[in-house]
Amino acid sequence: MADGKRSFDADCLIDHHLAGRKAFFVFKKERPVLKSKVLERFERDPKEVARWQRTQQHLLAGRNVAALDGYRDLLARHPGIAQLWFERGMAAIGALEFLEAHQAFQKMAELAPGDVSLLVLAGQQYHRMRRLDEARNCFLRAVAADPDSVHAQLSLAAWFERERRLDDAWGCVELALKKHPHDGHALYYRAFLLHRQGRNAEAEKELQELIRRNVWPDAQVKCSAHHLLAVVLDENGRHSEALRWLYESKAQLRRLTNAAALEKQYDDMDRNRRHLLASLTPEMLQNWRRECAASTAPQQLVFLGGHPRSGTTLVEQILGAHPNVLAFDESDAFVTEIENTIAPANQKLTLRELNTLSAEARAGLRERYLKSLLREDLTGNGALVLLDKNPSPTGSLPLWLRVFPDLKVIIPLRDPRDVVLSCFFQNLTVTAANVNFLSLERTVKHYADLMDVWLRMRELGGFEWIETRYEDVVGDLEVEGQRLTQFMDLEWDPGQAQYHQKAKKKFVSAPTYHDVTKPVYTRAIGRWERYAEALEPFQEKLAKYCAAFGYA
């Protein structure tokens, strides 16, 4: 935090806002940018610095309206400070003032056209707003500002890779390595791109060499290299070696975080959630529906939940290919605007509080959710159905149904053992939820916790829901796709069968973004059998869910 002697590090803010998401990259700025004279003068005024600090505290605490007011006040007196404009843009996003955020980032870029770090951070914020062209433009401007910057080149490479422009991404990495041939970030990312290109033998060789040299720019890159080697070995059929490197990566990552504290936070949330679920009755859910029958969204809202790695992205792409469906991939609208408002992580939500949530409060929550979900297009492009795909908020289904009682719910299922293994193979930013993926035991617990919510809600009823099995989707896409499309009160569109062609033109946020451009495949079915020995201690616990969902 700013102390009057130096400016606030914007990386701290971006890390705060990326918590729980899949960051595009982990690369940090390699050298500080020289301060402008106007910033130096500003920092010599202790009263103004104190105002900045208070405003930053509002921003970090999620008090976005207060933060936005603070930045407006500061910039009325100090309009020449680029970092104030950047932080104002972040506050504006949180306050759902997207046009103001865009204007703030444009002003920031005008004042600091050579600040690679701020340009990259602005690109990340544009992605939060789903303004993808503006995001890409920021990364391009960062490279133009300093072509020798590893941070800029790899940030642009990471963006190109997400757009499946692998040749362009490779070019950025090669330019970075030409100037900095021993940079660990660039060497790791080259190995990553080799893997993305299907050149796993070359990727393995480069990763083994990196690990042998044991010269890392930071511990996070070391973890990622070990994890990537595990993925490469798994694809090459060397499963015992893959598991060994995966365990090593998880152990390193655990040492980098306060995993015990995050696990406690998660366990407390799960305990509160289970208490709330046990108190619910079918009559309550029916009353919610009757009570809010007249308060519906302009379009039919469908929640696509389930457990992560259960085929949710595949289903979302198939349904989202329908011309009357507007699909949202991993949106944070529900968590930010509803869950964090009704049930903050450090507070226990009681059934009484949920039951007595006023009609006015529910209407306000719906309004903010839809504004956040749709961003600037409040009409929803004329779509008949809004499809919000995000597995983790399945744990908050009671909140969904309290605010949207006419919600339709789709729950993809997959063999629990395949789900657990796939989650364990993920390399995500560690949060209170996915800290569980640092061990197989906790991954199994996470699966059980989330699916216990679904089993309880399925038992209670009082809302429209449907389940779909991943194995059925890949077995006969059109039959299962038609069934799900009809559940949304739509007719099957022939273009849905070619969802992977449309996906090539879309920016996908899910971890499986590189798979959705391919036709359906069956190689992920029964993957767990290759790791049966590692899963053996947990088979008894998973048997309950195999039985509940029809898996032998």
Coordinates of C-alpha atoms in Angstrom, one line a residue:
M1 CA 0.0 0.0 0.0
A2 CA 1.2 3.5 -0.7
D3 CA 3.2 5.0 2.1
G4 CA 3.9 8.4 0.8
K5 CA 7.4 7.4 -0.5
R6 CA 6.3 5.4 -3.6
S7 CA 3.2 4.9 -5.6
F8 CA 0.8 2.0 -5.1
D9 CA 1.8 -1.1 -7.1
A10 CA -1.0 -1.7 -9.6
D11 CA -0.1 -5.4 -9.7
C12 CA -1.5 -5.7 -6.1
L13 CA -4.8 -4.5 -7.4
I14 CA -4.9 -6.8 -10.4
D15 CA -4.0 -9.8 -8.3
H16 CA -6.9 -9.0 -6.0
H17 CA -9.4 -8.8 -8.9
L18 CA -8.1 -12.0 -10.6
A19 CA -8.6 -14.1 -7.5
G20 CA -10.6 -17.1 -8.4
R21 CA -10.1 -16.7 -12.1
K22 CA -7.9 -18.2 -14.7
A23 CA -5.3 -15.5 -15.3
F24 CA -3.9 -15.3 -18.9
F25 CA -0.4 -15.2 -17.6
V26 CA 1.7 -14.8 -14.5
F27 CA 4.5 -12.6 -15.9
K28 CA 5.4 -9.6 -13.9
K29 CA 6.9 -6.3 -15.1
E30 CA 10.7 -6.6 -15.3
R31 CA 11.6 -3.1 -14.4
P32 CA 9.8 -0.1 -12.9
V33 CA 8.7 2.8 -15.1
L34 CA 10.2 6.2 -14.2
K35 CA 7.7 8.4 -12.3
S36 CA 6.4 11.4 -13.9
K37 CA 7.1 14.8 -12.3
V38 CA 3.4 15.3 -11.7
L39 CA 3.3 12.0 -9.7
E40 CA 6.4 13.0 -7.7
R41 CA 4.8 16.3 -6.8
F42 CA 1.6 14.5 -5.8
E43 CA 3.4 12.1 -3.5
R44 CA 5.0 15.0 -1.6
D45 CA 1.6 16.0 -0.4
P46 CA 0.8 13.8 2.6
K47 CA -2.9 14.8 2.6
E48 CA -3.4 13.8 -1.0
V49 CA -1.5 10.6 -0.5
A50 CA -3.7 9.8 2.5
R51 CA -6.8 10.4 0.3
W52 CA -5.4 8.0 -2.3
Q53 CA -4.7 5.4 0.3
R54 CA -8.3 5.6 1.6
T55 CA -9.7 5.4 -2.0
Q56 CA -7.5 2.3 -2.7
Q57 CA -8.8 0.7 0.4
H58 CA -12.4 1.2 -0.8
L59 CA -11.4 -0.4 -4.1
L60 CA -9.6 -3.4 -2.6
A61 CA -12.6 -4.0 -0.2
G62 CA -15.1 -4.0 -3.1
R63 CA -16.7 -0.7 -2.1
N64 CA -16.6 0.4 -5.7
V65 CA -19.1 3.3 -5.6
A66 CA -17.1 5.0 -2.8
A67 CA -13.9 4.2 -4.6
L68 CA -15.2 5.7 -7.8
D69 CA -16.3 8.9 -6.0
G70 CA -12.8 9.1 -4.5
Y71 CA -11.0 8.8 -7.8
R72 CA -13.3 11.4 -9.4
D73 CA -12.4 13.8 -6.6
L74 CA -8.6 13.1 -6.9
L75 CA -8.6 13.4 -10.6
A76 CA -10.5 16.7 -10.6
R77 CA -7.4 18.1 -8.9
H78 CA -4.7 15.8 -10.4
P79 CA -5.8 14.9 -13.9
G80 CA -2.3 14.1 -15.1
I81 CA -1.6 11.0 -13.1
A82 CA -2.0 7.9 -15.3
Q83 CA -2.3 5.4 -12.4
L84 CA -5.2 7.3 -10.9
W85 CA -7.0 6.9 -14.2
F86 CA -6.3 3.2 -14.3
E87 CA -7.6 2.6 -10.8
R88 CA -10.6 4.8 -11.6
G89 CA -11.3 2.4 -14.5
M90 CA -11.2 -0.6 -12.1
A91 CA -13.6 1.1 -9.7
A92 CA -15.9 1.9 -12.6
I93 CA -16.0 -1.7 -13.7
G94 CA -16.9 -2.7 -10.1
A95 CA -19.7 -0.1 -10.1
L96 CA -20.9 -1.4 -13.5
E97 CA -20.1 2.0 -15.1
F98 CA -18.5 0.4 -18.2
L99 CA -18.4 3.5 -20.4
E100 CA -16.6 5.5 -17.7
A101 CA -14.2 2.6 -17.3
H102 CA -13.3 2.6 -21.0
Q103 CA -12.8 6.4 -20.9
A104 CA -10.6 6.1 -17.9
F105 CA -8.4 3.5 -19.5
Q106 CA -8.1 5.5 -22.7
K107 CA -7.0 8.5 -20.7
M108 CA -4.5 6.4 -18.8
A109 CA -3.0 5.2 -22.1
E110 CA -2.9 8.8 -23.4
L111 CA -0.9 9.9 -20.3
A112 CA 1.4 6.9 -20.1
P113 CA 1.9 5.5 -23.7
G114 CA 5.2 3.9 -22.7
D115 CA 4.2 2.2 -19.4
V116 CA 4.1 -1.4 -20.4
S117 CA 2.8 -2.6 -17.0
L118 CA -0.2 -0.3 -17.0
L119 CA -1.0 -1.1 -20.6
V120 CA -1.0 -4.8 -19.9
L121 CA -3.1 -4.3 -16.8
A122 CA -5.6 -2.3 -18.8
G123 CA -5.7 -5.1 -21.3
Q124 CA -6.7 -7.5 -18.5
Q125 CA -9.4 -5.1 -17.3
Y126 CA -10.8 -4.8 -20.8
H127 CA -11.1 -8.6 -20.8
R128 CA -13.1 -8.4 -17.6
M129 CA -15.5 -6.1 -19.5
R130 CA -15.5 -8.5 -22.5
R131 CA -14.2 -5.8 -24.8
L132 CA -11.8 -8.2 -26.5
D133 CA -10.7 -5.9 -29.3
E134 CA -9.7 -3.2 -26.8
A135 CA -7.9 -5.8 -24.7
R136 CA -5.8 -7.0 -27.6
N137 CA -5.1 -3.4 -28.6
C138 CA -3.6 -2.7 -25.2
F139 CA -1.3 -5.7 -25.5
L140 CA -0.3 -4.6 -29.0
R141 CA 0.4 -1.1 -27.6
A142 CA 2.5 -2.5 -24.8
V143 CA 4.7 -4.3 -27.4
A144 CA 4.9 -1.2 -29.5
A145 CA 6.0 0.9 -26.5
D146 CA 8.8 -1.5 -25.7
P147 CA 9.5 -4.3 -28.2
D148 CA 12.4 -5.5 -25.9
S149 CA 10.0 -6.1 -23.0
V150 CA 9.6 -9.7 -22.1
H151 CA 6.5 -8.8 -20.1
A152 CA 4.9 -7.1 -23.1
Q153 CA 5.8 -9.8 -25.6
L154 CA 4.6 -12.7 -23.4
S155 CA 1.4 -10.9 -22.5
L156 CA 0.6 -10.5 -26.2
A157 CA 1.7 -14.1 -26.8
A158 CA -0.7 -15.3 -24.1
W159 CA -3.5 -13.4 -25.7
F160 CA -2.8 -14.7 -29.2
E161 CA -2.7 -18.2 -27.8
R162 CA -6.2 -17.8 -26.3
E163 CA -7.3 -16.7 -29.7
R164 CA -5.7 -19.8 -31.1
R165 CA -3.3 -17.7 -33.2
L166 CA -0.4 -20.0 -32.3
D167 CA 2.0 -18.8 -35.0
D168 CA 1.6 -15.2 -33.8
A169 CA 2.1 -16.3 -30.2
W170 CA 5.2 -18.2 -31.3
G171 CA 6.6 -15.1 -33.0
C172 CA 6.2 -13.0 -29.8
V173 CA 8.1 -15.6 -27.8
E174 CA 10.9 -15.8 -30.3
L175 CA 11.3 -12.0 -30.3
A176 CA 11.5 -12.1 -26.5
L177 CA 14.1 -14.9 -26.5
K178 CA 16.1 -13.2 -29.2
K179 CA 16.7 -10.3 -26.8
H180 CA 16.6 -12.3 -23.6
P181 CA 17.7 -15.9 -24.5
H182 CA 17.9 -17.1 -20.9
D183 CA 14.7 -15.6 -19.6
G184 CA 12.8 -18.3 -17.6
H185 CA 9.3 -16.9 -18.4
A186 CA 10.0 -17.0 -22.1
L187 CA 11.6 -20.4 -22.1
Y188 CA 8.7 -21.9 -20.1
Y189 CA 6.2 -20.3 -22.5
R190 CA 7.9 -21.6 -25.5
A191 CA 7.6 -25.1 -24.1
F192 CA 3.9 -24.4 -23.4
L193 CA 3.4 -23.4 -27.0
L194 CA 5.2 -26.5 -28.2
H195 CA 2.7 -28.5 -26.2
R196 CA -0.2 -26.5 -27.7
Q197 CA 1.1 -27.3 -31.2
G198 CA 1.1 -31.0 -30.4
R199 CA 5.0 -31.2 -30.3
N200 CA 5.1 -32.9 -27.0
A201 CA 8.5 -34.6 -27.5
E202 CA 10.1 -31.1 -28.0
A203 CA 8.1 -29.7 -25.1
E204 CA 9.2 -32.4 -22.7
K205 CA 12.9 -31.9 -23.7
E206 CA 12.7 -28.2 -23.1
L207 CA 10.9 -28.6 -19.7
Q208 CA 13.3 -31.3 -18.6
E209 CA 16.2 -29.0 -19.4
L210 CA 14.6 -26.1 -17.5
I211 CA 14.0 -28.2 -14.5
R212 CA 17.6 -29.6 -14.6
R213 CA 19.0 -26.1 -14.7
N214 CA 16.8 -25.1 -11.7
V215 CA 17.2 -21.4 -12.4
W216 CA 13.7 -19.9 -12.1
P217 CA 12.6 -16.3 -12.3
D218 CA 10.0 -17.0 -9.6
A219 CA 8.5 -20.0 -7.8
Q220 CA 5.2 -19.8 -9.8
V221 CA 7.0 -20.5 -13.1
K222 CA 8.7 -23.5 -11.5
C223 CA 5.3 -24.9 -10.4
S224 CA 3.9 -24.3 -13.8
A225 CA 6.8 -26.0 -15.5
H226 CA 6.4 -29.1 -13.3
H227 CA 2.7 -29.1 -13.9
L228 CA 3.1 -28.8 -17.7
L229 CA 5.6 -31.6 -17.8
A230 CA 3.0 -33.8 -16.0
V231 CA 0.4 -32.9 -18.6
V232 CA 2.8 -33.7 -21.5
L233 CA 3.7 -37.0 -20.0
D234 CA 0.1 -37.9 -19.4
E235 CA -0.7 -37.3 -23.1
N236 CA 2.3 -39.4 -24.0
G237 CA 0.9 -42.3 -22.0
R238 CA 3.6 -42.2 -19.2
H239 CA 1.1 -42.0 -16.4
S240 CA 3.2 -42.9 -13.4
E241 CA 5.8 -40.3 -14.3
A242 CA 3.0 -37.8 -15.0
L243 CA 1.6 -38.3 -11.5
R244 CA 5.0 -38.0 -9.9
W245 CA 5.5 -34.6 -11.5
L246 CA 2.0 -33.5 -10.7
Y247 CA 2.4 -34.3 -7.0
E248 CA 5.6 -32.3 -7.0
S249 CA 3.9 -29.3 -8.6
K250 CA 1.1 -29.4 -6.1
A251 CA 3.5 -29.6 -3.2
Q252 CA 5.4 -26.6 -4.4
L253 CA 2.2 -24.6 -5.0
R254 CA 1.0 -25.5 -1.5
R255 CA 4.3 -24.1 -0.1
L256 CA 3.6 -20.8 -1.9
T257 CA 0.2 -20.3 -0.3
N258 CA -1.4 -20.3 3.1
A259 CA -3.3 -23.5 2.1
A260 CA -4.3 -24.4 5.6
A261 CA -6.1 -21.0 6.1
L262 CA -7.8 -21.3 2.7
E263 CA -8.9 -24.8 3.5
K264 CA -10.4 -23.6 6.8
Q265 CA -12.2 -20.8 5.0
Y266 CA -13.6 -23.3 2.5
D267 CA -14.7 -25.8 5.2
D268 CA -16.5 -23.0 7.1
M269 CA -18.4 -22.0 4.0
D270 CA -19.3 -25.6 3.3
R271 CA -20.5 -26.1 6.8
N272 CA -22.7 -23.0 6.6
R273 CA -24.0 -24.2 3.2
R274 CA -24.9 -27.6 4.5
H275 CA -26.8 -26.1 7.5
L276 CA -28.8 -23.9 5.1
L277 CA -29.6 -26.8 2.8
A278 CA -30.8 -29.0 5.7
S279 CA -33.2 -26.2 6.8
L280 CA -34.8 -25.9 3.3
T281 CA -38.2 -27.6 2.6
P282 CA -40.0 -28.2 -0.7
E283 CA -42.8 -25.8 0.5
M284 CA -40.3 -22.9 0.8
L285 CA -39.1 -23.3 -2.7
Q286 CA -42.6 -23.5 -4.0
N287 CA -43.5 -20.3 -2.0
W288 CA -40.5 -18.5 -3.5
R289 CA -41.8 -19.3 -6.9
R290 CA -45.3 -18.2 -6.2
E291 CA -44.1 -15.1 -4.4
C292 CA -42.0 -13.9 -7.4
A293 CA -44.1 -15.2 -10.3
A294 CA -44.4 -11.7 -11.6
S295 CA -40.8 -10.7 -11.2
T296 CA -39.0 -12.4 -14.1
A297 CA -36.1 -11.5 -16.3
P298 CA -36.8 -10.1 -19.8
Q299 CA -35.5 -13.4 -21.3
Q300 CA -35.6 -17.0 -20.0
L301 CA -32.6 -17.4 -17.7
V302 CA -30.8 -20.8 -17.7
F303 CA -28.1 -21.7 -15.3
L304 CA -25.6 -24.3 -16.5
G305 CA -23.9 -25.6 -13.4
G306 CA -22.6 -28.9 -12.2
H307 CA -19.1 -29.7 -11.0
P308 CA -16.1 -28.3 -12.9
R309 CA -14.7 -30.6 -15.5
S310 CA -18.1 -32.4 -16.1
G311 CA -18.5 -31.3 -19.7
T312 CA -20.0 -27.9 -18.9
T313 CA -18.0 -26.1 -21.6
L314 CA -19.0 -28.7 -24.2
V315 CA -22.7 -28.3 -23.4
E316 CA -22.4 -24.5 -23.3
Q317 CA -20.9 -24.4 -26.7
I318 CA -23.5 -26.7 -28.2
L319 CA -26.4 -24.7 -26.7
G320 CA -24.7 -21.3 -27.3
A321 CA -24.5 -22.1 -31.0
H322 CA -28.3 -21.7 -31.2
P323 CA -29.2 -18.4 -32.8
N324 CA -31.7 -17.5 -30.0
V325 CA -29.3 -18.3 -27.2
L326 CA -26.9 -15.8 -25.7
A327 CA -24.3 -17.8 -23.7
F328 CA -21.9 -16.5 -21.1
D329 CA -18.8 -18.5 -20.3
E330 CA -17.5 -18.3 -16.7
S331 CA -19.2 -14.9 -16.0
D332 CA -18.6 -13.6 -12.5
A333 CA -22.0 -11.7 -12.5
F334 CA -23.8 -14.0 -10.1
V335 CA -20.9 -14.3 -7.6
T336 CA -20.1 -10.6 -7.6
E337 CA -23.6 -9.1 -7.7
I338 CA -25.7 -11.6 -5.8
E339 CA -23.7 -14.2 -3.8
N340 CA -21.2 -11.7 -2.4
T341 CA -24.1 -9.4 -1.5
I342 CA -26.4 -11.9 0.2
A343 CA -23.8 -14.2 1.6
P344 CA -20.3 -12.7 2.0
A345 CA -17.6 -15.3 2.5
N346 CA -17.0 -14.3 6.2
Q347 CA -20.7 -14.3 7.2
K348 CA -23.2 -17.1 7.8
L349 CA -26.4 -16.8 5.8
T350 CA -29.5 -18.0 7.7
L351 CA -32.7 -19.3 6.2
R352 CA -34.6 -16.6 7.9
E353 CA -32.5 -13.9 6.2
L354 CA -33.0 -15.6 2.8
N355 CA -36.8 -16.0 3.4
T356 CA -37.2 -12.4 4.4
L357 CA -35.2 -10.9 1.6
S358 CA -37.6 -8.1 0.4
A359 CA -39.1 -7.9 -3.1
E360 CA -37.3 -4.6 -3.6
A361 CA -33.9 -6.1 -2.6
R362 CA -34.5 -9.1 -5.0
A363 CA -35.4 -6.7 -7.8
G364 CA -32.3 -4.7 -7.2
L365 CA -30.2 -7.9 -7.3
R366 CA -31.7 -9.0 -10.5
E367 CA -31.1 -5.6 -12.1
R368 CA -27.4 -5.5 -11.1
Y369 CA -26.9 -9.1 -12.1
L370 CA -28.3 -8.6 -15.6
K371 CA -26.4 -5.4 -16.0
S372 CA -23.2 -7.1 -15.1
L373 CA -24.0 -10.2 -17.2
L374 CA -24.9 -8.2 -20.3
R375 CA -22.3 -5.5 -19.7
E376 CA -23.2 -2.7 -22.2
D377 CA -25.7 -4.6 -24.3
L378 CA -28.7 -4.5 -21.9
T379 CA -31.0 -5.8 -24.6
G380 CA -29.3 -9.2 -24.8
N381 CA -29.0 -8.9 -28.6
G382 CA -32.7 -10.0 -28.8
A383 CA -31.9 -13.5 -27.6
L384 CA -34.8 -15.5 -26.1
V385 CA -32.5 -17.4 -23.7
L386 CA -29.6 -16.2 -21.5
L387 CA -27.4 -19.1 -20.6
D388 CA -25.1 -18.5 -17.7
K389 CA -22.5 -21.3 -17.5
N390 CA -20.3 -21.4 -14.4
P391 CA -20.0 -24.6 -12.4
S392 CA -18.9 -23.4 -9.0
P393 CA -22.1 -21.3 -8.1
T394 CA -24.0 -24.6 -8.2
G395 CA -23.2 -24.5 -4.4
S396 CA -25.4 -21.4 -4.2
L397 CA -28.5 -22.8 -5.9
P398 CA -30.8 -21.7 -3.0
L399 CA -29.6 -18.1 -3.7
W400 CA -30.2 -18.5 -7.4
L401 CA -33.8 -19.7 -6.8
R402 CA -34.5 -17.0 -4.3
V403 CA -33.7 -14.3 -6.7
F404 CA -34.7 -16.1 -10.0
P405 CA -37.5 -18.5 -9.0
D406 CA -38.3 -19.3 -12.6
L407 CA -34.7 -20.3 -13.3
K408 CA -34.1 -23.3 -15.5
V409 CA -31.1 -25.4 -14.3
I410 CA -29.0 -27.7 -16.4
I411 CA -26.5 -30.0 -14.6
P412 CA -23.9 -31.9 -16.7
L413 CA -22.7 -35.1 -15.2
R414 CA -19.6 -37.2 -15.8
D415 CA -18.1 -40.2 -14.2
P416 CA -17.1 -38.9 -10.8
R417 CA -13.7 -40.5 -11.0
D418 CA -13.0 -38.8 -14.3
V419 CA -14.1 -35.5 -12.9
V420 CA -11.8 -35.8 -9.8
L421 CA -8.8 -36.8 -11.9
S422 CA -9.4 -33.9 -14.4
C423 CA -9.8 -31.4 -11.6
F424 CA -6.6 -32.6 -10.0
F425 CA -4.7 -32.1 -13.3
Q426 CA -5.7 -28.4 -13.4
N427 CA -3.2 -25.6 -12.7
L428 CA -5.3 -22.7 -11.4
T429 CA -4.9 -19.6 -9.3
V430 CA -5.2 -20.9 -5.7
T431 CA -8.4 -19.7 -3.9
A432 CA -10.5 -20.9 -1.1
A433 CA -12.4 -23.1 -3.6
N434 CA -9.7 -24.6 -5.7
V435 CA -7.2 -25.0 -2.9
N436 CA -8.9 -28.4 -2.7
F437 CA -7.3 -29.3 -6.0
L438 CA -3.9 -29.4 -4.3
S439 CA -4.5 -33.0 -3.2
L440 CA -6.5 -35.9 -4.4
E441 CA -8.2 -36.3 -1.0
R442 CA -9.4 -32.7 -1.0
T443 CA -10.4 -32.9 -4.6
V444 CA -12.7 -35.8 -3.8
K445 CA -14.1 -33.8 -0.9
H446 CA -14.8 -30.8 -3.1
Y447 CA -16.6 -33.1 -5.6
A448 CA -18.7 -34.6 -2.7
D449 CA -19.5 -31.2 -1.2
L450 CA -20.7 -29.6 -4.5
M451 CA -22.6 -32.6 -5.7
D452 CA -24.3 -33.1 -2.3
V453 CA -25.8 -29.6 -2.9
W454 CA -27.2 -30.8 -6.2
L455 CA -28.5 -34.1 -4.7
R456 CA -30.3 -32.1 -2.0
M457 CA -31.7 -29.6 -4.4
R458 CA -32.9 -32.3 -6.7
E459 CA -34.6 -34.0 -3.8
L460 CA -36.3 -30.8 -2.8
G461 CA -37.6 -30.0 -6.3
G462 CA -39.9 -27.0 -6.9
F463 CA -37.9 -25.7 -9.9
E464 CA -37.2 -26.8 -13.5
W465 CA -34.1 -28.9 -13.9
I466 CA -32.5 -31.4 -16.2
E467 CA -29.4 -33.6 -16.0
T468 CA -27.2 -34.5 -19.0
R469 CA -24.3 -37.0 -19.0
Y470 CA -21.1 -36.2 -20.8
E471 CA -20.9 -39.7 -22.1
D472 CA -24.3 -39.3 -23.7
V473 CA -23.3 -36.0 -25.3
V474 CA -20.2 -37.4 -27.0
G475 CA -22.1 -40.6 -27.8
D476 CA -24.8 -38.9 -29.8
L477 CA -24.5 -35.1 -29.8
E478 CA -27.7 -34.4 -31.8
V479 CA -30.0 -36.6 -29.7
E480 CA -28.7 -35.2 -26.4
G481 CA -28.4 -31.7 -27.8
Q482 CA -32.0 -31.7 -29.0
R483 CA -33.2 -32.8 -25.5
L484 CA -31.4 -30.0 -23.8
T485 CA -32.5 -27.4 -26.4
Q486 CA -36.1 -28.4 -26.0
F487 CA -35.7 -28.1 -22.2
M488 CA -35.0 -24.4 -22.9
D489 CA -38.3 -24.2 -24.9
L490 CA -36.4 -23.9 -28.2
E491 CA -36.2 -26.1 -31.3
W492 CA -32.9 -27.7 -32.3
D493 CA -31.0 -25.7 -34.9
P494 CA -28.8 -27.7 -37.4
G495 CA -25.9 -25.3 -36.8
Q496 CA -25.6 -26.5 -33.2
A497 CA -24.1 -29.8 -34.5
Q498 CA -21.2 -27.7 -35.9
Y499 CA -20.6 -25.8 -32.6
H500 CA -16.9 -26.4 -32.9
Q501 CA -16.8 -24.3 -36.1
K502 CA -18.4 -21.4 -34.4
A503 CA -16.1 -21.8 -31.4
K504 CA -13.1 -21.1 -33.6
K505 CA -14.4 -17.5 -33.9
K506 CA -15.1 -17.1 -30.2
F507 CA -12.9 -16.2 -27.2
V508 CA -13.5 -18.9 -24.6
S509 CA -12.6 -18.3 -21.0
A510 CA -12.9 -21.9 -19.7
P511 CA -9.7 -23.9 -19.1
T512 CA -10.8 -26.2 -22.0
Y513 CA -10.8 -23.3 -24.5
H514 CA -8.3 -25.2 -26.7
D515 CA -10.6 -28.3 -26.9
V516 CA -13.9 -26.7 -27.8
T517 CA -12.8 -26.1 -31.4
K518 CA -12.6 -29.8 -32.1
P519 CA -15.5 -32.2 -32.8
V520 CA -16.6 -34.3 -29.9
Y521 CA -14.2 -37.1 -28.9
T522 CA -14.3 -40.0 -26.5
R523 CA -10.7 -40.2 -25.3
A524 CA -11.5 -38.5 -21.9
I525 CA -14.1 -41.3 -21.0
G526 CA -12.6 -43.7 -18.6
R527 CA -9.4 -41.8 -18.2
W528 CA -9.5 -42.5 -14.4
E529 CA -8.7 -46.2 -15.1
R530 CA -5.1 -45.2 -16.0
Y531 CA -4.8 -43.8 -12.4
A532 CA -6.9 -46.4 -10.7
E533 CA -4.2 -47.1 -8.1
A534 CA -4.0 -43.5 -7.0
L535 CA -7.8 -43.3 -6.8
E536 CA -8.2 -46.6 -4.9
P537 CA -8.3 -45.0 -1.4
F538 CA -11.3 -42.8 -2.5
Q539 CA -13.3 -45.3 -4.4
E540 CA -15.6 -46.0 -1.5
K541 CA -16.5 -42.4 -1.0
L542 CA -17.1 -41.8 -4.7
A543 CA -19.2 -45.0 -4.9
K544 CA -22.2 -43.0 -3.5
Y545 CA -22.1 -40.6 -6.4
C546 CA -21.4 -43.2 -9.1
A547 CA -24.6 -44.9 -7.9
A548 CA -26.6 -41.7 -7.7
F549 CA -25.7 -40.7 -11.3
G550 CA -25.7 -44.1 -12.9
Y551 CA -22.0 -45.0 -13.2
A552 CA -21.0 -48.5 -12.4

